[in-house]
Coordinates of C-alpha atoms in Angstrom, one line a residue:
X21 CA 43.7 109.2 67.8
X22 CA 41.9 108.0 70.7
X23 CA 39.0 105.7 70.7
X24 CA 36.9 109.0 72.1
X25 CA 37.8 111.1 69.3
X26 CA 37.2 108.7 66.8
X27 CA 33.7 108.4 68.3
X28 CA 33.5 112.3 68.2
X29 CA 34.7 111.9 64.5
X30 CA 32.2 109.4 63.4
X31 CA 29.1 111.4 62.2
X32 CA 31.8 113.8 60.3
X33 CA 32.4 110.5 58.5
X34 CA 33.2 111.7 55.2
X35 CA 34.1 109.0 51.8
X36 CA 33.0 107.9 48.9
X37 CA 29.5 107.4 47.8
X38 CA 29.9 103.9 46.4
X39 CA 28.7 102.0 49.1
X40 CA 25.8 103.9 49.9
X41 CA 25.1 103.2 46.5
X42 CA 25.2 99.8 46.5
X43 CA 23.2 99.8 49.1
X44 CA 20.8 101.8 47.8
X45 CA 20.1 99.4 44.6
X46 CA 20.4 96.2 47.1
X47 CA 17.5 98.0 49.3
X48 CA 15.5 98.9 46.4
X49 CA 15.2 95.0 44.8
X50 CA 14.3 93.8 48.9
X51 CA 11.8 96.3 49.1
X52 CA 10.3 95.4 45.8
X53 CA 10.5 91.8 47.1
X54 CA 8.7 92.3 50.3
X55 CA 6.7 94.6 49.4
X56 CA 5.7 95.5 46.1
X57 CA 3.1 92.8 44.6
X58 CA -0.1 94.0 47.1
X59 CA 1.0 97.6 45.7
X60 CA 0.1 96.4 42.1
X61 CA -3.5 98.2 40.7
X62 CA -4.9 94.5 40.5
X63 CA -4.7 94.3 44.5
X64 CA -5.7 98.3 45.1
X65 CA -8.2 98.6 42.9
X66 CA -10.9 99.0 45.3
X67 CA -8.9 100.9 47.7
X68 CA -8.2 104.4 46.5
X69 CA -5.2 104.5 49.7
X70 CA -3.4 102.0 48.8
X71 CA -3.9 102.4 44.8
X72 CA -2.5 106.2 45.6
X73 CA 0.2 104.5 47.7
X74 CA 1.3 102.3 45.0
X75 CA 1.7 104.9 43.1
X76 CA 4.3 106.7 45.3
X77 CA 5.6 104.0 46.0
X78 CA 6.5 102.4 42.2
X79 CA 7.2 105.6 41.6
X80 CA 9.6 106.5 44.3
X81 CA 11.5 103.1 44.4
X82 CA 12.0 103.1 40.7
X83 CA 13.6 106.8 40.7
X84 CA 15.4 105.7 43.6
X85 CA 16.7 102.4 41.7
X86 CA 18.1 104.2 38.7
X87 CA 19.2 107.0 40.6
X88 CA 17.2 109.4 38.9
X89 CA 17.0 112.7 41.6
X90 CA 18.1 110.5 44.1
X91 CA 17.6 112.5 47.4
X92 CA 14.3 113.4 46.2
X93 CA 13.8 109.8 44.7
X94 CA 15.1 108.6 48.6
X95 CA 13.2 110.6 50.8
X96 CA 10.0 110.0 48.8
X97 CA 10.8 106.2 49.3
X98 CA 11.3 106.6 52.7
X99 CA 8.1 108.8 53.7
X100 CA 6.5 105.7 51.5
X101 CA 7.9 103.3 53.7
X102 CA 7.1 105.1 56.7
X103 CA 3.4 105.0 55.0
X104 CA 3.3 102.0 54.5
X105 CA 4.5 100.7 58.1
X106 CA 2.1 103.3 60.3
X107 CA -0.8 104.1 58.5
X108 CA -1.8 100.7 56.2
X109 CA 0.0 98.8 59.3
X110 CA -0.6 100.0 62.7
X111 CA -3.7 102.0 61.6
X112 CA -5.4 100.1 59.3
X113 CA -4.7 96.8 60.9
X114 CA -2.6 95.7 57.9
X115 CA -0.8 92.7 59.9
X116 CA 1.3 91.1 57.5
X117 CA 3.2 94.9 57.2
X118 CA 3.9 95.6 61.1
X119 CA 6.4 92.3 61.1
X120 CA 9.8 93.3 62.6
X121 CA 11.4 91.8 59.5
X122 CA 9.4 95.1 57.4
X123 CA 10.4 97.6 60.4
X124 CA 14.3 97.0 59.3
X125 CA 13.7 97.5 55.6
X126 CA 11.7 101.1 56.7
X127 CA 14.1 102.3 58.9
X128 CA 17.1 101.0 56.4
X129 CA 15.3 103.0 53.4
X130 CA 15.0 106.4 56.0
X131 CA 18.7 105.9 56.8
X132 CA 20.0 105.3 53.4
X133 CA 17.8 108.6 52.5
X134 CA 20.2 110.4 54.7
X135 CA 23.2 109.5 52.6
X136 CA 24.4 110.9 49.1
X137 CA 23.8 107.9 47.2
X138 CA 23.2 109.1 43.9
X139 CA 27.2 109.8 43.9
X140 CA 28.2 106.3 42.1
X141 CA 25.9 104.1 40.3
X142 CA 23.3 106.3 38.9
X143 CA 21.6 108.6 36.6
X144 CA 22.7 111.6 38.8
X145 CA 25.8 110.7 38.5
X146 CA 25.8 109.8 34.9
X147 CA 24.4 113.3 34.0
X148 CA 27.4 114.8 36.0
X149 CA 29.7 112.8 34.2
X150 CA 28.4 113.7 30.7
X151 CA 28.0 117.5 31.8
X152 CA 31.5 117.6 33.1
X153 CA 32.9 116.3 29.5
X154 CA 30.7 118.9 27.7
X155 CA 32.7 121.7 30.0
X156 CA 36.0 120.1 29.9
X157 CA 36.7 119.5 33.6
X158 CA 37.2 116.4 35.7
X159 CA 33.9 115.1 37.4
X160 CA 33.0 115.9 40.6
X161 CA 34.7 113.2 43.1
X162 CA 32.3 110.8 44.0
X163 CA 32.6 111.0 47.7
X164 CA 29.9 113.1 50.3
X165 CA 29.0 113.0 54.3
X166 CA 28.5 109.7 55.3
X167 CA 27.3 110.3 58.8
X168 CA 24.2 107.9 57.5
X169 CA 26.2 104.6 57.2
X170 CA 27.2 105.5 61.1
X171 CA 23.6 106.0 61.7
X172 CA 23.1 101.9 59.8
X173 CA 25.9 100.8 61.9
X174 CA 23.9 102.0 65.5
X175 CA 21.0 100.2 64.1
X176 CA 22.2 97.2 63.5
X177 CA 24.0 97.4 66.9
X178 CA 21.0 97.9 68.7
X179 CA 19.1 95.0 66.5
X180 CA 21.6 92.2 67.5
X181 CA 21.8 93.4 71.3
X182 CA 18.2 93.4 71.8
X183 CA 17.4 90.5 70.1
X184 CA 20.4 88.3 72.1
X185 CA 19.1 90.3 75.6
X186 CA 15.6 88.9 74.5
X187 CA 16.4 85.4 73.9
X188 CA 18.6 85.9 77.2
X189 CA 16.1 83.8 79.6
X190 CA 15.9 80.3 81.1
X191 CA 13.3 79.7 78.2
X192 CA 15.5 80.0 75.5
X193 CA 18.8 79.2 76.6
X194 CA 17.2 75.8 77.6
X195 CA 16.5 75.0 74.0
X196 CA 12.9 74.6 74.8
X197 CA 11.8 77.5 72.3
X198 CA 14.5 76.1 69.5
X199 CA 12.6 72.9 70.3
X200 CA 9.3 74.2 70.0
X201 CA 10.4 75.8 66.8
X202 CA 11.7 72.7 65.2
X203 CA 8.8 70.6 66.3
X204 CA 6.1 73.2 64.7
X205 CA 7.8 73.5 61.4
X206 CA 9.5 69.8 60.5
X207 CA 8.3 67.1 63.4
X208 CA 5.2 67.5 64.8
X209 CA 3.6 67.6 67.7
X210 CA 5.2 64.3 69.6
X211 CA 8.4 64.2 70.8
X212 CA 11.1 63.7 68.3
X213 CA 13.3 60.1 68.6
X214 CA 16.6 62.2 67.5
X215 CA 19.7 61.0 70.1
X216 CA 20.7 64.3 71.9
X217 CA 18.2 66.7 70.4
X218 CA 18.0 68.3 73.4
X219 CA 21.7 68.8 73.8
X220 CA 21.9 70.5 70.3
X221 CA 19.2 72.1 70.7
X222 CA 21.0 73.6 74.1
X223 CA 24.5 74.2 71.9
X224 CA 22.4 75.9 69.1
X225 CA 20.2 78.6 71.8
X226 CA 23.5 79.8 73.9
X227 CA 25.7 79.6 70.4
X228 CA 23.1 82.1 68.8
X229 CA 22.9 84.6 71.6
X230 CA 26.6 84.7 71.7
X231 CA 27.0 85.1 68.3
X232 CA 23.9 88.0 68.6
X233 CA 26.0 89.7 71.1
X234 CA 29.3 89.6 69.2
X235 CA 27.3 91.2 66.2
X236 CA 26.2 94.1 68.3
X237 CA 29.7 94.9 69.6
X238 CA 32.7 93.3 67.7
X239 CA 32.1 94.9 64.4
X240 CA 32.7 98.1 66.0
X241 CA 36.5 97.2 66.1
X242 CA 38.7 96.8 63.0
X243 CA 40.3 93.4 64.3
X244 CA 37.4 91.6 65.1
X245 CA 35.0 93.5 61.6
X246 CA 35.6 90.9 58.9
X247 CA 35.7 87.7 60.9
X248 CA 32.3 88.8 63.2
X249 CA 30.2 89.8 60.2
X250 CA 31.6 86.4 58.3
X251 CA 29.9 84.3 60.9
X252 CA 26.8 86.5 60.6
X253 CA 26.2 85.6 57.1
X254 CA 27.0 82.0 57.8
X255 CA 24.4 82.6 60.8
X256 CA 21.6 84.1 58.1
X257 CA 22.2 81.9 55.8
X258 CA 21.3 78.8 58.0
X259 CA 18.4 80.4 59.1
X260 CA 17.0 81.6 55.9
X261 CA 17.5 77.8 54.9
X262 CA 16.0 76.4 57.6
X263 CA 12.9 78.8 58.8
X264 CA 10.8 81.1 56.6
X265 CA 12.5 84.8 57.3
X266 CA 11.6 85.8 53.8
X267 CA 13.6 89.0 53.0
X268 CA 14.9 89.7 56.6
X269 CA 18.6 87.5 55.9
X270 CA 18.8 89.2 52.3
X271 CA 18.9 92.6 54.6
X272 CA 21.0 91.7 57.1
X273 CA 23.6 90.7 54.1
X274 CA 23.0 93.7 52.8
X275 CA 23.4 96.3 55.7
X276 CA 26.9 94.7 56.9
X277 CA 28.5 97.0 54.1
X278 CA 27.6 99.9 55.8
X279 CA 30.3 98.4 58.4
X280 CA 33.8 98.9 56.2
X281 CA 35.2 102.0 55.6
X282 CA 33.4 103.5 52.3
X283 CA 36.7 104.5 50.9
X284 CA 38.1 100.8 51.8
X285 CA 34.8 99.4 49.9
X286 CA 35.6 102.1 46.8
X287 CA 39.3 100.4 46.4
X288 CA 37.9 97.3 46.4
X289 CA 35.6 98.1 43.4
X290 CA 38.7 99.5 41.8
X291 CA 40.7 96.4 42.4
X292 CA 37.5 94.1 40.8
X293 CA 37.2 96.7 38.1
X294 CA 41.0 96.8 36.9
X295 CA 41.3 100.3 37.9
X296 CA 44.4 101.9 39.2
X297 CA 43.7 103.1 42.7
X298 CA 44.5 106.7 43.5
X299 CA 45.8 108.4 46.7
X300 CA 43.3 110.3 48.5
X301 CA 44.3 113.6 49.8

């Protein structure tokens, strides 16, 4: 098969559900994280919105957690999200929610909507599971259309390449904005006495974007998957210890799973769990 037809082939992707699971719990505990103490009554209760959008929102994100009606549970988390983001946000003036690092959890939670999570890890599938045994038939496989973890994949894509052509400018590749960074958060306003700060602060800026525009392409291609998205957790990692990102380096984590193959990630789980892994057809 040609690279073109596998393109063509991509949002026919079908496999099994479990990643999209997983990813649906992981994305459920960030957003909770982010997001969920001003949607407690003790912050809403003088704002009927917001106490109505905590509300949906507990209530979606919990279903959605368990995996309770989880298209319903998923789409009402989303169109939360979405509430959340434009209306207390933009319209409202809500600052603290239009940050880029909230946008990827919104978009994440629309995309993951798209996907038939509930297959693995759920109530749904539970109930399936128990109703199957009660008729005396195998379960239904766990596997769907996953055309929504292709939909992740262009996301992320298009997050790494934008933010590398951003940060592609005399400004930052100079190391003065890593400098101005550093100095803000650890040293102060006067020039730090560190030998060859500038230098590293050089090696660190061009380092980054080329690491940023590796992330938006490489994982793309088998060969270059694993290693790529290896240095990309090393990359979050450092920066989640070293500047305040708050939930944004948990997500990145998270989303690289929509990169493998979900029926590669369900034999994995096999392998972990002991389980024999069976050919598919």
């Amino acid at each position: 098969m040609s690279a073109l037809d596998r393109l063509r082939a991509l949002p026919d992707l079908q496999g099994s559900t479990r990643s999209a699971a997983l990813l649906r719990i992981g994305l459920v505990v960030l957003i909770w994280t982010r997001l969920a103490w001003p949607m407690r009554p003790a912050q809403a209760l003088t704002d009927p919105e917001r106490l109505a959008m905590g509300l949906l929102f507990f209530g979606s994100t919990s279903a959605m957690l368990v995996g309770f009606h989880t298209r319903i549970a998923s789409a009402l988390t989303a169109v939360s999200m979405l509430l959340i983001y434009y209306w207390f946000g933009f319209y409202r003036g809500e600052e603290p929610w239009t940050h880029h690092h909230v946008y990827i959890l919104v978009i994440a939670s629309v995309l993951v909507a798209l996907t038939p999570s509930g297959g693995s890890y759920s109530l749904d599938r539970w109930r399936e599971v128990r109703a199957a045994e009660a008729e005396g038939r195998p379960p239904t496989p766990e596997r769907g259309w996953m055309w929504g973890l292709v939909l992740i994949r262009v996301q992320l894509s298009a997050l790494y390449f934008w933010t590398a052509f951003d940060k592609t400018d005399l400004a930052f590749l100079s190391g003065e904005r890593l400098e101005a960074v550093f100095m803000t958060i650890y040293l102060g306003s006067d020039p730090p006495a560190i030998p060859a700060f500038h230098a590293l602060c050089v090696i660190m800026a061009v380092s980054t974007v080329l690491l940023e525009y590796a992330l938006a392409f490489a994982p793309w291609f088998a060969r270059w998957r694993t290693p790529v998205l290896l240095a990309g957790v090393v990359f979050h990692a450092i920066i989640y210890y070293s500047l305040p990102v708050a939930t944004f380096t948990g997500t990145m984590w998270l989303l690289y799973l929509a990169w493998y193959p979900p029926d590669q990630v369900h034999d994995v789980l096999d392998r972990l769990q002991g389980a024999t892994i069976q050919p598919r057809g």
